[in-house]
Amino acid sequence: MLPLLSLLISLVTLVVARSSTGTDVLVIVSAEEQKDYTLFFEDLEGRGYDLFFREPKAEKPVLLDADVPQFHHVLMLASDTKAFASDITPQNIVELLTKNVNVVVALSPKQNLFYTLAPEFGLVPPPPGTPLISYFPERTDPPTVLPVHVAPGPIVTPNTPPVWFSGIPFSVGNSPLLVPILNAPSESFASDSDSTTESIVESVEKGGEGLWAGSSLGLVTGFQVTDGGRALFLGGGAILSDAFANKALPDGSSSGNKQIAHDVSAWAFQESLVLRIDETSHHVVNATEPKEYYTTNDQVVYTTKISRWNAKENEWEPHTGVDDLQLEFTMLDPHVRTGIPEDLARPGTYSVTFRAPDRHGVFKFIVDYRRKGWTHLKSAITVPVVPPRHDGYPRFLSAAWPYYAGAVSTSVGFVLFAALYLAGETKEAGKKKKE
Amino acid sequence: MATAYTLPDISPTAVKNTASLVRIVALALISGAAIASRLFAVINFESIIHEFDPWFNYRATKVLASQGFYEFWNWFDPTAWYPLGRVVGGTVYPGLMATSGVIYNVLHKLNLPVDIRNICVLLAPGFSALTAWATYMFTKEMKDASAGLLAAAFIGITPGYISRSVAGSYDNEAIAIFLLMFTFFLWIKAVKLGSALYGSLAALFYFYMVAAWGGYAFITNMIPVHALTLMLMGRYSSRLYVAYCSWYAIGTLSSMQVPFVGFQPVRTSEHMGALGVFGLLQIVAFAQLARAHMSSKQFKDLLFYSVIGIGLIGAGGFVGLTYMGWIAPWTGRFYSLWDTGYAKKYIPIIASVSEHQPTAWPSFFMDLQLLIFLFPAGVILCFRELRDEHVFVIIYALVGSYFAGVMVRLMLTLTPCVCVSAAVAFSSLLDTYLDPAKPEVPVVEETAPATASKPAATATATGTSAIDDVVNAAKKSGKRGIFDLDTRLIIVFNAFCMLSFFVLHCTWVTSNAYSSPSVVLASQNQDGSQHIIDDFREAYYWLRQNTPETSVVMSWWDYGYQIAGMADRPTLVDNNTWNNTHIATVGKAMASTEEVAYPILRKHDVEYVLVIFGGLIGYSGDDINKFLWMVRISQGVWPDEIQEPNYFTPQGEYRVDDRASATMKNSLMYKMSYYRFAELFGGSKQAMDRVRNQRLPTVSPTLDYLDEAFTSENWIVRIYQVKKEDPLGRDLKSANAFTDGKKRKRSKPVSRRRAIM
């Protein structure tokens, strides 16, 4: 029985992909809407997540208990809900994110608390009641349901077919923490569906000001919180829905909704593109132990080991192939800035040897690696660099030979003089005696 | 010969032996008094290190005692001047720490496990006893042993010296004054005897002095000035040559062994005087030699041309070397000694120190009392004999008086000279009036004027013929003259009273003015009992107990040493004010708005900011009162960003109430000082700053980039924690607004196209 069980477990672990932070997912969704997402939920459960459902107005289960997050991930799919329970506030959601909880938020044309949450991330939703509209390509569906071409990026699987989208776009700010995943088609715009033409004509006359249109608007945008979780903003929850997953594209082929739902949830729940620094070490050349302080002009070796989360294997594996990792040796300003090449003998290990600057002070080894979509890597180790010890300077300097010669010649001269003087003294004394 | 009173008939040897015994006993008692009067600080408060600089010395001594001399020599302190660090071994005068370290090790070798703190606390009183002895030796060379004893007693208890050497005042001056006096004594001895041994000993103690205090430059210039004056007076002798050459050669070479001094003795202008006199002595000596072997005419010509030639070469060489950068020009600190307004204009960091201000007149009386009146008399008495050593005292008096007038802290160097001069004067007075000898009364026919008795006292000493007549007349007039016992008793009693009042004054000043540790403040309760205000230690221990060891604390530089010593946390700036820019950076952070200050704080990894605020209990030495110096110092580096006039009201007043300027109200220092201050008074109009006597606005300032972390019992010390950057990348002001639930203004997407017209 036992071997069979272990075999089963190993099989299960082989199959399921897991998040690097945990498996508990709180889904805040109303009972009616819950039915629309069965395929997505099945996908999540198939990847090993434990789903907990909560009505938007229900008090339990709580997000935070005594400031401790109760779930690893939160899915806010109740986009059409106007009023939420008292603990679901923008402030609490931000707090969850700072505590390494991942949050997925679906916006909708109806205004709710997420309209005050999104601007904090640099995402500005359009006025309420103005969904994204596009009349291209020609199709039988209403203009608010539109296929969107998926641009290649690090998060979504390459060659994903266009996906169906329905919801609102938002303008994407210039925060470097934002990760655009899916942008609106260039011919789409956000508008009140009743008075489309007039409002467009009006704003075009103003030179496009206030026009929510074009490919710079985001539909699905991620946000990597510094030292925290990941947030994912969806213009509408429908992109994850069963209806869109099964809906064929205008040309008859199947849509990419299922694929993108999988990919963005994998990114948002920290399955993919998750890095960490396993260890950093530093020592002088030809030593192994780190020194408490370095002397100016020491040859210093800095080594760091970077791992990537492998969701399939459910383990951290060495992350290879980074060719733009940088080390800064900083005191107020970087005194040394150098690339850290990969140590090919040890996968995932990056190592560099450099000369400590000829300047004493408290320095920091800083590795600050930020790439869109990836977890930010930040490591700072403080270490003092001190001047040489009193006996650490070169003892004899060639430049000082004149001084050595001077000292020696003076000494010799003094001895000679003293000897002559003393010898002469007796003679003189003798002379004096004679007189 | 007539006497005023009969002396007991004792054999001269017995008198001599008793006198030496009395001298020893007197010196022992003087030492006891000197030490005892410095213990007020320990008795009234506790055995604690005082003020600011002593905290660094104490910390350094602990390193020296625990890790040995070589580790101390190579000590790099990464926690000071973060992140620049401080090479302590090379930037410190190690004499004080080495002395304590030696005492500590000796005591431990003797199995006396004395705590290093107690050695540090009691070092200054101990050395004051040695100072008394050195002054005794010095004055003995001037006059005699009795004057020496008086001088020892004076220096032992005079507040001018006590102010720097009470128990706990563990500063370089504590041992430096002893070294100063002893070096001078040895120099005088060397000049008197023409002894190379004493000259070398003087050099040895000069080296000790160089290792102990930056004020060694005073000796470096006093001795050459003395030698030069003697030469100009035509008193050149081989004794002077031997004494000076042995002192200069050995002293300079040995002083260069102190890492902090290094090549300064041959590279800086402050030391060039000594070198110049050394060279001049050689020339003069050579001239003396030449004169002995040449005719007078030849010698005169030779002298004329050589003096001009050498003078030109010397001056040209000096200017040339200075120009080429081989000799450092005078430093700003040096200029500020000559022009008291210089520092205020060019180096605000020096002017900002209260002890660098010019001395106020009352403090001369406060510190020296009776001695300041006797001082000129003593100097004049020195002119009567005018031996070589008296010339020294006269020069010392002139130079010392000038410097004491320029800077409060240099009162200290004047004090020994005042004590010596006053002792000479006082002892002359006593000598005159205790001497039982009565001059013979010659028989003169004239009748004496009734007023003749007054000048008689001085006449005994000087006496021109006219006065002699008068005196003789007075003596003739009978028994009621000045030489009789009753008048002598009046003078001596008067002198005794003066001395008694001097002792009372010294004791009073010492116990009331100079024995406060300033780390602990004392106030009086309504019933007269003492109330201790211990906010500083409370706050420093809070830092020590509640923050990670690596968290950097920013404060104004005054508190750097205390934070390092008591809280054991890295500081940005401290009392070793070697880097003006770094201090100006701190000043800029304090004087700017939060938005400007925050990047500065983050760049320097500051986690806590500490301010001193006295507005609640009326502690006037707080940061708001020092604030203008922060503004001035940072204005010196960033004149475009910080401007002093912005911190005043349009009327030119320095205010903190409603009328304070906007720049002032938005400055980080103002905000940190008055944060939640009005709430303490219930938000009413009652919030009163008791230092500046101004009513604060009812709404306290708000802080977005800092959190209040700790405020001490009497609000003297306030500590703020610097917030981390917002994890969402917003500025902290809008992040706080969001947390407080304030709504953001709606924004629209920015058009990337220009309007087509």
mmCIF file of C-alpha atoms in Angstrom, chain B residues 155 304 414 500 607 639 655:
data_model
loop_
_atom_site.group_PDB
_atom_site.id
_atom_site.type_symbol
_atom_site.label_atom_id
_atom_site.label_comp_id
_atom_site.label_asym_id
_atom_site.label_seq_id
_atom_site.Cartn_x
_atom_site.Cartn_y
_atom_site.Cartn_z
ATOM 1 C CA ILE B 155 46.439 76.091 39.885
ATOM 2 C CA PHE B 304 75.925 93.007 7.138
ATOM 3 C CA LEU B 414 46.365 81.376 30.149
ATOM 4 C CA SER B 500 40.038 82.571 51.867
ATOM 5 C CA GLU B 607 17.347 54.686 9.402
ATOM 6 C CA PRO B 639 24.278 78.384 -1.919
ATOM 7 C CA ARG B 655 10.382 82.751 14.806
#
